[in-house]
Structure formats: C-alpha cells, structure tokens
Backbone as numpy.savetxt, mean C-alpha at the origin, in Angstrom:
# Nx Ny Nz CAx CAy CAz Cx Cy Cz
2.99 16.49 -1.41 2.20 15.29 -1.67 0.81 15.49 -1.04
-0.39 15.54 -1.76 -1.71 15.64 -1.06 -1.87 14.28 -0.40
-2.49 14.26 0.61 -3.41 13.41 0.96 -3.53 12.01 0.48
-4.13 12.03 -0.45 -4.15 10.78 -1.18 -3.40 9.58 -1.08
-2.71 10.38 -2.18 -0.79 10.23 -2.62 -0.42 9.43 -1.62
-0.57 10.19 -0.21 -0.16 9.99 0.97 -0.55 8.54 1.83
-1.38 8.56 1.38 -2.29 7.57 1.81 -1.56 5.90 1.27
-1.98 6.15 -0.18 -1.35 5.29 -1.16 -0.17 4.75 -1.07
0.77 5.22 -0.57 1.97 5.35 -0.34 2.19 4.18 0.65
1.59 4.61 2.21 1.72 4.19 3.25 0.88 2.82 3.10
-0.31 2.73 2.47 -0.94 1.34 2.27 0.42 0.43 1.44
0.47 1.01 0.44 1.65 0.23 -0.27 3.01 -0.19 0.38
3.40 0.45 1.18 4.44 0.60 1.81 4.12 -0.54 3.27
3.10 -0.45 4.07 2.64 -2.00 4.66 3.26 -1.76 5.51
3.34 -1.28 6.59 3.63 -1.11 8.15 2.44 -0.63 8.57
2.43 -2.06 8.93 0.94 -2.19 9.99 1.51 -1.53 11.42
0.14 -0.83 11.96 0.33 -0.69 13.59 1.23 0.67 13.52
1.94 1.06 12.33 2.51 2.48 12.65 2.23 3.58 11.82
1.15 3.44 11.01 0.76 4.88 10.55 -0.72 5.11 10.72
-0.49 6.33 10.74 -2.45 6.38 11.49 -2.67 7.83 10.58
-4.33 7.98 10.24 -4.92 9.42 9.77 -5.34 9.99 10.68
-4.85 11.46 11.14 -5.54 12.15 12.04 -6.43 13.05 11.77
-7.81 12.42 12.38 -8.95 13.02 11.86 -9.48 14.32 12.14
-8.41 14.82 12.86 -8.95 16.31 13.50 -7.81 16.81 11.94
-6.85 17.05 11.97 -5.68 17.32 10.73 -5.91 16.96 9.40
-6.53 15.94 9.16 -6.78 15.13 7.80 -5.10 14.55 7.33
-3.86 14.52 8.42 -2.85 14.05 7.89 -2.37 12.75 8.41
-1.14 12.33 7.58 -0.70 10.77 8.10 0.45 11.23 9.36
-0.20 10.33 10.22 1.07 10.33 11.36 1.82 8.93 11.35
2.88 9.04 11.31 3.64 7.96 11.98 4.22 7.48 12.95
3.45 6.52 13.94 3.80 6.16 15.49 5.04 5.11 15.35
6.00 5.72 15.05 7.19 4.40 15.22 8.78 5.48 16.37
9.46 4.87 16.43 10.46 5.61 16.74 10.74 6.83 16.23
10.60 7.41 17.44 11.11 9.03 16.77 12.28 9.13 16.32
13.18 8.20 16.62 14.82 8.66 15.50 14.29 8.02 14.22
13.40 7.43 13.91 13.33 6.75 12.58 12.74 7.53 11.98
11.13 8.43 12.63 9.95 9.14 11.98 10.41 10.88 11.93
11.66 11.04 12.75 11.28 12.31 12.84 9.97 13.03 13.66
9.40 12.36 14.38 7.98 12.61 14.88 7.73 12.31 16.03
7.28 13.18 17.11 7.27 12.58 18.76 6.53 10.91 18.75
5.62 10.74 17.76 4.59 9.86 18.15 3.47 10.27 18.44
2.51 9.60 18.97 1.25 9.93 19.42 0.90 9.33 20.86
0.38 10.05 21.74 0.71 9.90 23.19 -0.81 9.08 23.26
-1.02 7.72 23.43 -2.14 6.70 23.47 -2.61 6.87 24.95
-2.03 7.83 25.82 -2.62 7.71 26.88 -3.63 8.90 27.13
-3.54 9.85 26.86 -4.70 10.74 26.36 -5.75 10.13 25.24
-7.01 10.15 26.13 -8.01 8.99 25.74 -8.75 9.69 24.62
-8.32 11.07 24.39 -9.09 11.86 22.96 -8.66 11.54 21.81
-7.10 10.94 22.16 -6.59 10.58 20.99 -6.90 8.75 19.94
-7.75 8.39 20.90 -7.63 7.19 20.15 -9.16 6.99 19.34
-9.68 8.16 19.70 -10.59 8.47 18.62 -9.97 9.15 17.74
-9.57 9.67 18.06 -8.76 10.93 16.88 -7.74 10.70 15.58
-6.94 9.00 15.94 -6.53 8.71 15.25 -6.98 7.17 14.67
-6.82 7.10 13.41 -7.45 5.89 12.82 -6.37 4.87 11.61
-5.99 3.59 12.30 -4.70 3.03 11.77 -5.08 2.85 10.40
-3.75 3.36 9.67 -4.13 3.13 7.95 -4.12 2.02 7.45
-5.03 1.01 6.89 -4.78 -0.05 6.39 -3.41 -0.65 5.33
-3.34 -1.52 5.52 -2.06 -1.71 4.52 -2.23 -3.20 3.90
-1.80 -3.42 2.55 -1.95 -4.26 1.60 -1.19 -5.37 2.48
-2.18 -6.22 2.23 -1.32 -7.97 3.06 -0.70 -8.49 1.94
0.18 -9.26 2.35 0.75 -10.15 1.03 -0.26 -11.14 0.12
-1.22 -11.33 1.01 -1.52 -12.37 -0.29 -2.39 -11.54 -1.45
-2.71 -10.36 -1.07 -3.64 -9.23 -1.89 -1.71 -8.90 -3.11
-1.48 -8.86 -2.61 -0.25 -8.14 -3.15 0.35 -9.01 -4.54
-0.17 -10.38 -3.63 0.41 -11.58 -4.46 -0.68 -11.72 -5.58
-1.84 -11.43 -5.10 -3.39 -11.19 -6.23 -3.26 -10.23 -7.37
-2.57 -9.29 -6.80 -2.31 -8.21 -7.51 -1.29 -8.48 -8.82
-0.16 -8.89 -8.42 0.53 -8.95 -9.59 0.15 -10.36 -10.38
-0.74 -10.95 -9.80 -0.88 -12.30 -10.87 -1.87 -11.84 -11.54
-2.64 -10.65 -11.31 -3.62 -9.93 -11.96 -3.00 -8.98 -13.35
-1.88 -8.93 -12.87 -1.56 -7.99 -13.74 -0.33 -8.86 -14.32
-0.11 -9.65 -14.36 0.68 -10.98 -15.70 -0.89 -11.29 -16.19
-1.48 -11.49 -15.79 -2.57 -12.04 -16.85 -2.72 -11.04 -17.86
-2.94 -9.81 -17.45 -3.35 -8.85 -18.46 -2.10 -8.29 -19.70
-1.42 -9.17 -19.42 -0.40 -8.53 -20.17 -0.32 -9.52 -21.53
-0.50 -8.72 -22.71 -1.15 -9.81 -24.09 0.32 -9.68 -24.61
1.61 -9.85 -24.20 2.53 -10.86 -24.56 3.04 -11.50 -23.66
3.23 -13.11 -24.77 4.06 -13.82 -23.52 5.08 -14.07 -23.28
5.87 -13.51 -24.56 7.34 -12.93 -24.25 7.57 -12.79 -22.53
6.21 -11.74 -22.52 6.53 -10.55 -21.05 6.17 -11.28 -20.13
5.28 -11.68 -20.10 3.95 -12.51 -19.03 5.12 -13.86 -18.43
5.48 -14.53 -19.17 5.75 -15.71 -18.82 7.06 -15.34 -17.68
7.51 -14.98 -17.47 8.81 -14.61 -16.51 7.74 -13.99 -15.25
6.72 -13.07 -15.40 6.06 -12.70 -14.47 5.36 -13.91 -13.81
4.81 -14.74 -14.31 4.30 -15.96 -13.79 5.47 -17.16 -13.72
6.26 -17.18 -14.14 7.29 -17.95 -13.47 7.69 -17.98 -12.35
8.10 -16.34 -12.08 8.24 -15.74 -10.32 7.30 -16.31 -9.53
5.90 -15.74 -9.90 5.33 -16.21 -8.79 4.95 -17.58 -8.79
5.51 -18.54 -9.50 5.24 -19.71 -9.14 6.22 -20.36 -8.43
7.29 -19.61 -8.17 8.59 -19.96 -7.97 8.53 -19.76 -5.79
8.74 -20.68 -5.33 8.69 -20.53 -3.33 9.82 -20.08 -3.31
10.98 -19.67 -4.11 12.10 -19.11 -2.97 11.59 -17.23 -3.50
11.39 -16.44 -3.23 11.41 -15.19 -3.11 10.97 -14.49 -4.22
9.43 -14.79 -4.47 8.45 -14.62 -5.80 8.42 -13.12 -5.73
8.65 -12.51 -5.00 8.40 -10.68 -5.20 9.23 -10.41 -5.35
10.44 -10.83 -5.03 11.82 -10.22 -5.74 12.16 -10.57 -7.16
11.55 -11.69 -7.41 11.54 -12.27 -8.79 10.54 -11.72 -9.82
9.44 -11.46 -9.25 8.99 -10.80 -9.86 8.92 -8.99 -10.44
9.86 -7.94 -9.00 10.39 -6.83 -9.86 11.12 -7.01 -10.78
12.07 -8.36 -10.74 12.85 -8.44 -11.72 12.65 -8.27 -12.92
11.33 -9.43 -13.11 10.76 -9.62 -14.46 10.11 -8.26 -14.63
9.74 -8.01 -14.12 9.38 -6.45 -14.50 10.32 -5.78 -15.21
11.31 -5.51 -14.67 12.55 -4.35 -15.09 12.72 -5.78 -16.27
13.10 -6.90 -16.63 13.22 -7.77 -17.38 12.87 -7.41 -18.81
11.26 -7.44 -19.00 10.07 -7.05 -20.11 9.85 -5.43 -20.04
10.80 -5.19 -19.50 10.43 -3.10 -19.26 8.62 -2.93 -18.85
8.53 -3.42 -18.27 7.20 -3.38 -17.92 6.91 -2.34 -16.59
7.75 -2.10 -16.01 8.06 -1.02 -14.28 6.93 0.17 -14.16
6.88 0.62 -15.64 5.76 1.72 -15.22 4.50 1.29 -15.24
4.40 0.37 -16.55 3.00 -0.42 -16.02 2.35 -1.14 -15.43
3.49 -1.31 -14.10 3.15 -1.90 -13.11 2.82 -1.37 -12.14
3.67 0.30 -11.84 3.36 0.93 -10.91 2.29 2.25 -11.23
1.82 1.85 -12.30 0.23 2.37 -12.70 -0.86 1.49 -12.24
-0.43 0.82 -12.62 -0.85 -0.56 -12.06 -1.44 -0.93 -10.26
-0.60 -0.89 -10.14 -0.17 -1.19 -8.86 -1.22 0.40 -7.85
-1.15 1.40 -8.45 -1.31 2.60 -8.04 -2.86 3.07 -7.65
-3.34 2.50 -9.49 -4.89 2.35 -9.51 -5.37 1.52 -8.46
-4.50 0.50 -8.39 -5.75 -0.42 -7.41 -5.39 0.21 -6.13
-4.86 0.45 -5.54 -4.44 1.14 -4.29 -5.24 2.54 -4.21
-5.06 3.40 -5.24 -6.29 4.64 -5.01 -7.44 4.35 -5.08
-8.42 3.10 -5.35 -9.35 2.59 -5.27 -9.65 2.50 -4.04
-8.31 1.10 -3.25 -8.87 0.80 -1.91 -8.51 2.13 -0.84
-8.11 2.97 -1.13 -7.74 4.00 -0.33 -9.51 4.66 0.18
-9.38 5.02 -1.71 -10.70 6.53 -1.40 -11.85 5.15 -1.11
-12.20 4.14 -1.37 -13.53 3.04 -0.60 -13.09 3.25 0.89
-11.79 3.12 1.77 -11.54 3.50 3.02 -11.95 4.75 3.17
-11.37 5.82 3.09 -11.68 7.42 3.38 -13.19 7.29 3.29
-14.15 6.64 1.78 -16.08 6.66 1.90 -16.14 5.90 3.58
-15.63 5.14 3.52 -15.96 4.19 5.28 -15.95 5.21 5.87
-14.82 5.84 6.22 -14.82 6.47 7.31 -15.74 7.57 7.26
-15.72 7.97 6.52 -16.63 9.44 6.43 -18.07 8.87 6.76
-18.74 7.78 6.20 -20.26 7.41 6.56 -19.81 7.10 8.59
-19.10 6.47 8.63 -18.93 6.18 9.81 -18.81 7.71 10.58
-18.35 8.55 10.72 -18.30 9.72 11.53 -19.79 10.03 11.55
-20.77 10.22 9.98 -22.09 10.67 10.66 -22.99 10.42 11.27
C-alpha cells in the first residue's frame, strides 16, 4: 500500500490521537497498544520526536454525515436515494442504516469511490500543508 492509500485509510478509519506521519520515514505509525499495533509506539519523551511526528487527521462525524448526504443527493434515482436519506434522517443509528441502504440499492462501490475521492482530496490538501509548512 503506498503512502497515500495509507493515509486515506487511517483518515477514514478515525482514531484520533493514535496514528501519526513520520516525517523523517514518510510512513504511518501507530501509537496505540503494542498488542493491538504490533508496534513499540513512539517514545514522546525524546523531545526530537514530537517534531518528527505529525497526528493524522481523521474525518469527524458530522463531515462523514456531510458526506453521505452528499452523495444521496447525487444519486438520480429515487428508487436508490430515498432509503439513503431515510437513514440519515432516522436518530437511532443513521450510519448503520445507511451501509445498509447502500448494500440495499447495490450502490457499495459507488460509495466507496465515493467516499475515497473525497478523502484523497483532504489527504493530499494535508500532505500541501505540511510540506509549505516545513519550508
């Protein structure tokens, strides 16, 4: 998996506070339990390191929740659409209701194209930040 990919992944995936890019490596680390990560961690008390590493942003829910009402709108049937906006109008557990309707209208890949584009967007606009920021 390059980079990217990598990136994308971990934004989507939304554990704040435990994945970081290491800017000396260009790779993703994950600071959580080492029986969980496979990975010592990253030792925060060596003061080189907290330049060195930079926490990966991750999609909040209500972006998430933007996201798929973005993408029921765009969808020109309402066969399909209407179950997608039902979910999320629905307070007991609108994201579970809404993969549903997904797999529902067979819609799954064009969601996680979907879903993908906008995420490699906000990724590589992060990676431009950082890079103006280092010079």
């Amino acid at each position: 998996m390059n980079l990217l990919d990598e990136l994308i992944d971990t934004y989507l995936t939304n554990n704040i506070g435990q994945s970081y890019l290491d800017l000396e490596t260009k790779q993703v680390v994950h600071d959580g339990d080492p029986l969980i990560t496979g990975e010592e961690g990253i030792d925060w008390d060596d003061e080189e390191n907290i330049d060195r590493y930079v926490e990966i942003p991750s999609i909040e829910s209500f972006q998430a929740f933007r996201l798929m009402e973005l993408f029921a709108a765009q969808v020109n049937d309402d066969k399909k659409s209407n179950p997608l906006f039902q979910a999320l109008s629905s307070s007991h557990r609108p994201f579970r209701k809404f993969k549903d309707g997904l797999i529902e209208a067979g819609l799954e890949n064009e969601w996680y194209a979907f879903e993908y584009q906008y995420a490699k967007k906000e990724m590589e606009n992060w990676l431009e930040f950082l890079e103006k920021k280092e010079v």
